[in-house]
Amino acid sequence: MFLLAGWNYDGQHDPKQMEEELLNNSGYQTTDAVKNRKVYTVPAKHVLCVSQYIVNAVEDLADAVYSK
């Protein structure tokens, strides 16, 4: 499984586009994550800073790992 932080800091890094680039990258084609399309984007504010959002990060990661 790949987890991506959905951060579009300059308006040019669309999280969905980053996911597609990862899925189409020839270097990752043999991984189970890409074969099974197990790539999940987690809101960046939940995982890129230590704040009140850390609880949301734990919930996001649990959802990505256990419910999909």
PDB file of N, CA and C in Angstrom:
ATOM      1  N   MET A   1       0.842  -1.165   0.000  1.00  0.00           N
ATOM      2  CA  MET A   1       0.000   0.000   0.000  1.00  0.00           C
ATOM      3  C   MET A   1       0.896   1.239   0.000  1.00  0.00           C
ATOM      4  N   PHE A   2       0.483   2.221  -0.779  1.00  0.00           N
ATOM      5  CA  PHE A   2       1.140   3.516  -0.781  1.00  0.00           C
ATOM      6  C   PHE A   2       0.178   4.529  -0.167  1.00  0.00           C
ATOM      7  N   LEU A   3       0.698   5.358   0.714  1.00  0.00           N
ATOM      8  CA  LEU A   3      -0.071   6.461   1.289  1.00  0.00           C
ATOM      9  C   LEU A   3       0.559   7.764   0.823  1.00  0.00           C
ATOM     10  N   LEU A   4      -0.263   8.630   0.268  1.00  0.00           N
ATOM     11  CA  LEU A   4       0.206   9.925  -0.201  1.00  0.00           C
ATOM     12  C   LEU A   4      -0.424  11.027   0.638  1.00  0.00           C
ATOM     13  N   ALA A   5       0.347  12.065   0.869  1.00  0.00           N
ATOM     14  CA  ALA A   5      -0.205  13.239   1.542  1.00  0.00           C
ATOM     15  C   ALA A   5      -0.775  14.160   0.472  1.00  0.00           C
ATOM     16  N   GLY A   6      -2.047  14.460   0.561  1.00  0.00           N
ATOM     17  CA  GLY A   6      -2.715  15.290  -0.442  1.00  0.00           C
ATOM     18  C   GLY A   6      -2.432  16.761  -0.235  1.00  0.00           C
ATOM     19  N   TRP A   7      -1.246  17.193  -0.630  1.00  0.00           N
ATOM     20  CA  TRP A   7      -0.838  18.574  -0.422  1.00  0.00           C
ATOM     21  C   TRP A   7      -0.572  19.247  -1.754  1.00  0.00           C
ATOM     22  N   ASN A   8      -1.360  20.218  -2.086  1.00  0.00           N
ATOM     23  CA  ASN A   8      -1.211  20.962  -3.341  1.00  0.00           C
ATOM     24  C   ASN A   8      -0.698  22.354  -2.987  1.00  0.00           C
ATOM     25  N   TYR A   9       0.542  22.408  -2.536  1.00  0.00           N
ATOM     26  CA  TYR A   9       1.101  23.629  -1.965  1.00  0.00           C
ATOM     27  C   TYR A   9       1.260  24.772  -2.948  1.00  0.00           C
ATOM     28  N   ASP A  10       1.360  24.491  -4.220  1.00  0.00           N
ATOM     29  CA  ASP A  10       1.558  25.578  -5.179  1.00  0.00           C
ATOM     30  C   ASP A  10       0.506  25.588  -6.288  1.00  0.00           C
ATOM     31  N   GLY A  11      -0.536  24.788  -6.105  1.00  0.00           N
ATOM     32  CA  GLY A  11      -1.588  24.732  -7.106  1.00  0.00           C
ATOM     33  C   GLY A  11      -1.231  23.908  -8.334  1.00  0.00           C
ATOM     34  N   GLN A  12      -0.049  23.296  -8.327  1.00  0.00           N
ATOM     35  CA  GLN A  12       0.401  22.512  -9.478  1.00  0.00           C
ATOM     36  C   GLN A  12       0.640  21.045  -9.129  1.00  0.00           C
ATOM     37  N   HIS A  13       0.306  20.645  -7.938  1.00  0.00           N
ATOM     38  CA  HIS A  13       0.544  19.268  -7.501  1.00  0.00           C
ATOM     39  C   HIS A  13      -0.767  18.627  -7.056  1.00  0.00           C
ATOM     40  N   ASP A  14      -1.607  18.353  -8.002  1.00  0.00           N
ATOM     41  CA  ASP A  14      -2.907  17.753  -7.732  1.00  0.00           C
ATOM     42  C   ASP A  14      -2.712  16.349  -7.162  1.00  0.00           C
ATOM     43  N   PRO A  15      -3.266  16.050  -5.986  1.00  0.00           N
ATOM     44  CA  PRO A  15      -3.099  14.725  -5.387  1.00  0.00           C
ATOM     45  C   PRO A  15      -3.555  13.582  -6.296  1.00  0.00           C
ATOM     46  N   LYS A  16      -4.638  13.772  -7.032  1.00  0.00           N
ATOM     47  CA  LYS A  16      -5.097  12.712  -7.944  1.00  0.00           C
ATOM     48  C   LYS A  16      -4.078  12.481  -9.068  1.00  0.00           C
ATOM     49  N   GLN A  17      -3.482  13.554  -9.562  1.00  0.00           N
ATOM     50  CA  GLN A  17      -2.462  13.428 -10.597  1.00  0.00           C
ATOM     51  C   GLN A  17      -1.232  12.705 -10.043  1.00  0.00           C
ATOM     52  N   MET A  18      -0.850  13.015  -8.805  1.00  0.00           N
ATOM     53  CA  MET A  18       0.294  12.329  -8.194  1.00  0.00           C
ATOM     54  C   MET A  18       0.006  10.840  -8.054  1.00  0.00           C
ATOM     55  N   GLU A  19      -1.223  10.505  -7.698  1.00  0.00           N
ATOM     56  CA  GLU A  19      -1.608   9.098  -7.585  1.00  0.00           C
ATOM     57  C   GLU A  19      -1.495   8.401  -8.943  1.00  0.00           C
ATOM     58  N   GLU A  20      -1.999   9.026  -9.979  1.00  0.00           N
ATOM     59  CA  GLU A  20      -1.922   8.440 -11.323  1.00  0.00           C
ATOM     60  C   GLU A  20      -0.472   8.290 -11.792  1.00  0.00           C
ATOM     61  N   GLU A  21       0.364   9.281 -11.490  1.00  0.00           N
ATOM     62  CA  GLU A  21       1.775   9.190 -11.856  1.00  0.00           C
ATOM     63  C   GLU A  21       2.435   8.017 -11.151  1.00  0.00           C
ATOM     64  N   LEU A  22       2.112   7.813  -9.889  1.00  0.00           N
ATOM     65  CA  LEU A  22       2.658   6.685  -9.157  1.00  0.00           C
ATOM     66  C   LEU A  22       2.193   5.372  -9.761  1.00  0.00           C
ATOM     67  N   LEU A  23       0.903   5.274 -10.051  1.00  0.00           N
ATOM     68  CA  LEU A  23       0.354   4.043 -10.629  1.00  0.00           C
ATOM     69  C   LEU A  23       0.929   3.745 -12.015  1.00  0.00           C
ATOM     70  N   ASN A  24       1.337   4.765 -12.738  1.00  0.00           N
ATOM     71  CA  ASN A  24       1.876   4.579 -14.082  1.00  0.00           C
ATOM     72  C   ASN A  24       3.397   4.554 -14.144  1.00  0.00           C
ATOM     73  N   ASN A  25       4.056   4.730 -13.008  1.00  0.00           N
ATOM     74  CA  ASN A  25       5.511   4.734 -12.966  1.00  0.00           C
ATOM     75  C   ASN A  25       6.027   3.314 -13.175  1.00  0.00           C
ATOM     76  N   SER A  26       6.862   3.127 -14.168  1.00  0.00           N
ATOM     77  CA  SER A  26       7.350   1.787 -14.511  1.00  0.00           C
ATOM     78  C   SER A  26       8.137   1.150 -13.367  1.00  0.00           C
ATOM     79  N   GLY A  27       8.752   1.942 -12.510  1.00  0.00           N
ATOM     80  CA  GLY A  27       9.520   1.409 -11.401  1.00  0.00           C
ATOM     81  C   GLY A  27       8.672   0.745 -10.327  1.00  0.00           C
ATOM     82  N   TYR A  28       7.387   1.041 -10.305  1.00  0.00           N
ATOM     83  CA  TYR A  28       6.496   0.484  -9.289  1.00  0.00           C
ATOM     84  C   TYR A  28       5.543  -0.580  -9.833  1.00  0.00           C
ATOM     85  N   GLN A  29       5.622  -0.905 -11.084  1.00  0.00           N
ATOM     86  CA  GLN A  29       4.643  -1.807 -11.700  1.00  0.00           C
ATOM     87  C   GLN A  29       4.628  -3.205 -11.096  1.00  0.00           C
ATOM     88  N   THR A  30       5.729  -3.635 -10.504  1.00  0.00           N
ATOM     89  CA  THR A  30       5.771  -4.987  -9.943  1.00  0.00           C
ATOM     90  C   THR A  30       5.338  -5.045  -8.480  1.00  0.00           C
ATOM     91  N   THR A  31       5.035  -3.909  -7.887  1.00  0.00           N
ATOM     92  CA  THR A  31       4.610  -3.916  -6.481  1.00  0.00           C
ATOM     93  C   THR A  31       3.142  -4.321  -6.367  1.00  0.00           C
ATOM     94  N   ASP A  32       2.822  -4.973  -5.281  1.00  0.00           N
ATOM     95  CA  ASP A  32       1.430  -5.368  -5.039  1.00  0.00           C
ATOM     96  C   ASP A  32       0.525  -4.148  -4.914  1.00  0.00           C
ATOM     97  N   ALA A  33       1.055  -3.070  -4.351  1.00  0.00           N
ATOM     98  CA  ALA A  33       0.254  -1.860  -4.179  1.00  0.00           C
ATOM     99  C   ALA A  33      -0.236  -1.330  -5.514  1.00  0.00           C
ATOM    100  N   VAL A  34       0.630  -1.304  -6.507  1.00  0.00           N
ATOM    101  CA  VAL A  34       0.230  -0.798  -7.824  1.00  0.00           C
ATOM    102  C   VAL A  34      -0.628  -1.824  -8.556  1.00  0.00           C
ATOM    103  N   LYS A  35      -0.246  -3.075  -8.491  1.00  0.00           N
ATOM    104  CA  LYS A  35      -1.047  -4.117  -9.148  1.00  0.00           C
ATOM    105  C   LYS A  35      -2.488  -4.115  -8.656  1.00  0.00           C
ATOM    106  N   ASN A  36      -2.667  -3.877  -7.359  1.00  0.00           N
ATOM    107  CA  ASN A  36      -3.999  -3.906  -6.756  1.00  0.00           C
ATOM    108  C   ASN A  36      -4.597  -2.517  -6.547  1.00  0.00           C
ATOM    109  N   ARG A  37      -3.927  -1.509  -7.094  1.00  0.00           N
ATOM    110  CA  ARG A  37      -4.363  -0.108  -6.993  1.00  0.00           C
ATOM    111  C   ARG A  37      -4.631   0.288  -5.542  1.00  0.00           C
ATOM    112  N   LYS A  38      -3.701  -0.068  -4.670  1.00  0.00           N
ATOM    113  CA  LYS A  38      -3.783   0.249  -3.245  1.00  0.00           C
ATOM    114  C   LYS A  38      -2.970   1.508  -2.957  1.00  0.00           C
ATOM    115  N   VAL A  39      -3.460   2.614  -3.465  1.00  0.00           N
ATOM    116  CA  VAL A  39      -2.839   3.915  -3.257  1.00  0.00           C
ATOM    117  C   VAL A  39      -3.905   4.819  -2.662  1.00  0.00           C
ATOM    118  N   TYR A  40      -3.611   5.369  -1.500  1.00  0.00           N
ATOM    119  CA  TYR A  40      -4.590   6.189  -0.800  1.00  0.00           C
ATOM    120  C   TYR A  40      -4.005   7.558  -0.499  1.00  0.00           C
ATOM    121  N   THR A  41      -4.814   8.573  -0.645  1.00  0.00           N
ATOM    122  CA  THR A  41      -4.399   9.933  -0.347  1.00  0.00           C
ATOM    123  C   THR A  41      -5.052  10.360   0.960  1.00  0.00           C
ATOM    124  N   VAL A  42      -4.219  10.835   1.854  1.00  0.00           N
ATOM    125  CA  VAL A  42      -4.657  11.293   3.168  1.00  0.00           C
ATOM    126  C   VAL A  42      -4.518  12.817   3.193  1.00  0.00           C
ATOM    127  N   PRO A  43      -5.482  13.537   3.761  1.00  0.00           N
ATOM    128  CA  PRO A  43      -5.353  15.000   3.819  1.00  0.00           C
ATOM    129  C   PRO A  43      -4.025  15.415   4.460  1.00  0.00           C
ATOM    130  N   ALA A  44      -3.301  16.271   3.803  1.00  0.00           N
ATOM    131  CA  ALA A  44      -1.973  16.673   4.258  1.00  0.00           C
ATOM    132  C   ALA A  44      -1.996  17.299   5.642  1.00  0.00           C
ATOM    133  N   LYS A  45      -3.012  18.091   5.922  1.00  0.00           N
ATOM    134  CA  LYS A  45      -3.051  18.750   7.230  1.00  0.00           C
ATOM    135  C   LYS A  45      -3.145  17.751   8.375  1.00  0.00           C
ATOM    136  N   HIS A  46      -3.534  16.529   8.057  1.00  0.00           N
ATOM    137  CA  HIS A  46      -3.635  15.504   9.088  1.00  0.00           C
ATOM    138  C   HIS A  46      -2.310  14.796   9.340  1.00  0.00           C
ATOM    139  N   VAL A  47      -1.405  14.819   8.393  1.00  0.00           N
ATOM    140  CA  VAL A  47      -0.181  14.021   8.553  1.00  0.00           C
ATOM    141  C   VAL A  47       1.125  14.803   8.456  1.00  0.00           C
ATOM    142  N   LEU A  48       1.096  16.037   8.006  1.00  0.00           N
ATOM    143  CA  LEU A  48       2.343  16.765   7.795  1.00  0.00           C
ATOM    144  C   LEU A  48       2.707  17.726   8.918  1.00  0.00           C
ATOM    145  N   CYS A  49       1.900  17.832   9.926  1.00  0.00           N
ATOM    146  CA  CYS A  49       2.253  18.700  11.050  1.00  0.00           C
ATOM    147  C   CYS A  49       1.692  18.094  12.332  1.00  0.00           C
ATOM    148  N   VAL A  50       2.346  18.436  13.409  1.00  0.00           N
ATOM    149  CA  VAL A  50       1.868  17.977  14.701  1.00  0.00           C
ATOM    150  C   VAL A  50       0.912  19.055  15.225  1.00  0.00           C
ATOM    151  N   SER A  51      -0.334  18.676  15.324  1.00  0.00           N
ATOM    152  CA  SER A  51      -1.355  19.625  15.758  1.00  0.00           C
ATOM    153  C   SER A  51      -2.560  18.831  16.247  1.00  0.00           C
ATOM    154  N   GLN A  52      -3.655  19.514  16.394  1.00  0.00           N
ATOM    155  CA  GLN A  52      -4.888  18.848  16.798  1.00  0.00           C
ATOM    156  C   GLN A  52      -5.369  17.856  15.735  1.00  0.00           C
ATOM    157  N   TYR A  53      -4.819  17.957  14.535  1.00  0.00           N
ATOM    158  CA  TYR A  53      -5.248  17.067  13.455  1.00  0.00           C
ATOM    159  C   TYR A  53      -4.613  15.685  13.517  1.00  0.00           C
ATOM    160  N   ILE A  54      -3.704  15.446  14.432  1.00  0.00           N
ATOM    161  CA  ILE A  54      -3.037  14.157  14.507  1.00  0.00           C
ATOM    162  C   ILE A  54      -4.049  13.028  14.759  1.00  0.00           C
ATOM    163  N   VAL A  55      -5.107  13.327  15.493  1.00  0.00           N
ATOM    164  CA  VAL A  55      -6.153  12.322  15.721  1.00  0.00           C
ATOM    165  C   VAL A  55      -6.820  11.967  14.395  1.00  0.00           C
ATOM    166  N   ASN A  56      -7.070  12.974  13.561  1.00  0.00           N
ATOM    167  CA  ASN A  56      -7.644  12.715  12.247  1.00  0.00           C
ATOM    168  C   ASN A  56      -6.698  11.880  11.401  1.00  0.00           C
ATOM    169  N   ALA A  57      -5.402  12.098  11.552  1.00  0.00           N
ATOM    170  CA  ALA A  57      -4.422  11.321  10.792  1.00  0.00           C
ATOM    171  C   ALA A  57      -4.516   9.846  11.150  1.00  0.00           C
ATOM    172  N   VAL A  58      -4.642   9.550  12.420  1.00  0.00           N
ATOM    173  CA  VAL A  58      -4.765   8.157  12.858  1.00  0.00           C
ATOM    174  C   VAL A  58      -6.033   7.544  12.267  1.00  0.00           C
ATOM    175  N   GLU A  59      -7.117   8.286  12.290  1.00  0.00           N
ATOM    176  CA  GLU A  59      -8.367   7.783  11.702  1.00  0.00           C
ATOM    177  C   GLU A  59      -8.229   7.585  10.199  1.00  0.00           C
ATOM    178  N   ASP A  60      -7.586   8.528   9.506  1.00  0.00           N
ATOM    179  CA  ASP A  60      -7.383   8.400   8.059  1.00  0.00           C
ATOM    180  C   ASP A  60      -6.562   7.158   7.726  1.00  0.00           C
ATOM    181  N   LEU A  61      -5.502   6.947   8.484  1.00  0.00           N
ATOM    182  CA  LEU A  61      -4.646   5.782   8.226  1.00  0.00           C
ATOM    183  C   LEU A  61      -5.377   4.483   8.521  1.00  0.00           C
ATOM    184  N   ALA A  62      -6.152   4.460   9.592  1.00  0.00           N
ATOM    185  CA  ALA A  62      -6.943   3.261   9.898  1.00  0.00           C
ATOM    186  C   ALA A  62      -7.951   2.973   8.801  1.00  0.00           C
ATOM    187  N   ASP A  63      -8.605   4.021   8.288  1.00  0.00           N
ATOM    188  CA  ASP A  63      -9.555   3.825   7.189  1.00  0.00           C
ATOM    189  C   ASP A  63      -8.846   3.273   5.949  1.00  0.00           C
ATOM    190  N   ALA A  64      -7.677   3.816   5.650  1.00  0.00           N
ATOM    191  CA  ALA A  64      -6.939   3.374   4.454  1.00  0.00           C
ATOM    192  C   ALA A  64      -6.497   1.930   4.595  1.00  0.00           C
ATOM    193  N   VAL A  65      -6.047   1.550   5.765  1.00  0.00           N
ATOM    194  CA  VAL A  65      -5.502   0.210   5.955  1.00  0.00           C
ATOM    195  C   VAL A  65      -6.587  -0.846   6.131  1.00  0.00           C
ATOM    196  N   TYR A  66      -7.636  -0.530   6.887  1.00  0.00           N
ATOM    197  CA  TYR A  66      -8.588  -1.568   7.281  1.00  0.00           C
ATOM    198  C   TYR A  66      -9.922  -1.559   6.547  1.00  0.00           C
ATOM    199  N   SER A  67     -10.265  -0.493   5.877  1.00  0.00           N
ATOM    200  CA  SER A  67     -11.614  -0.491   5.313  1.00  0.00           C
ATOM    201  C   SER A  67     -11.624  -0.509   3.782  1.00  0.00           C
ATOM    202  N   LYS A  68     -10.490  -0.633   3.151  1.00  0.00           N
ATOM    203  CA  LYS A  68     -10.486  -0.621   1.692  1.00  0.00           C
ATOM    204  C   LYS A  68      -9.878  -1.864   1.129  1.00  0.00           C
TER     205      LYS A  68
END
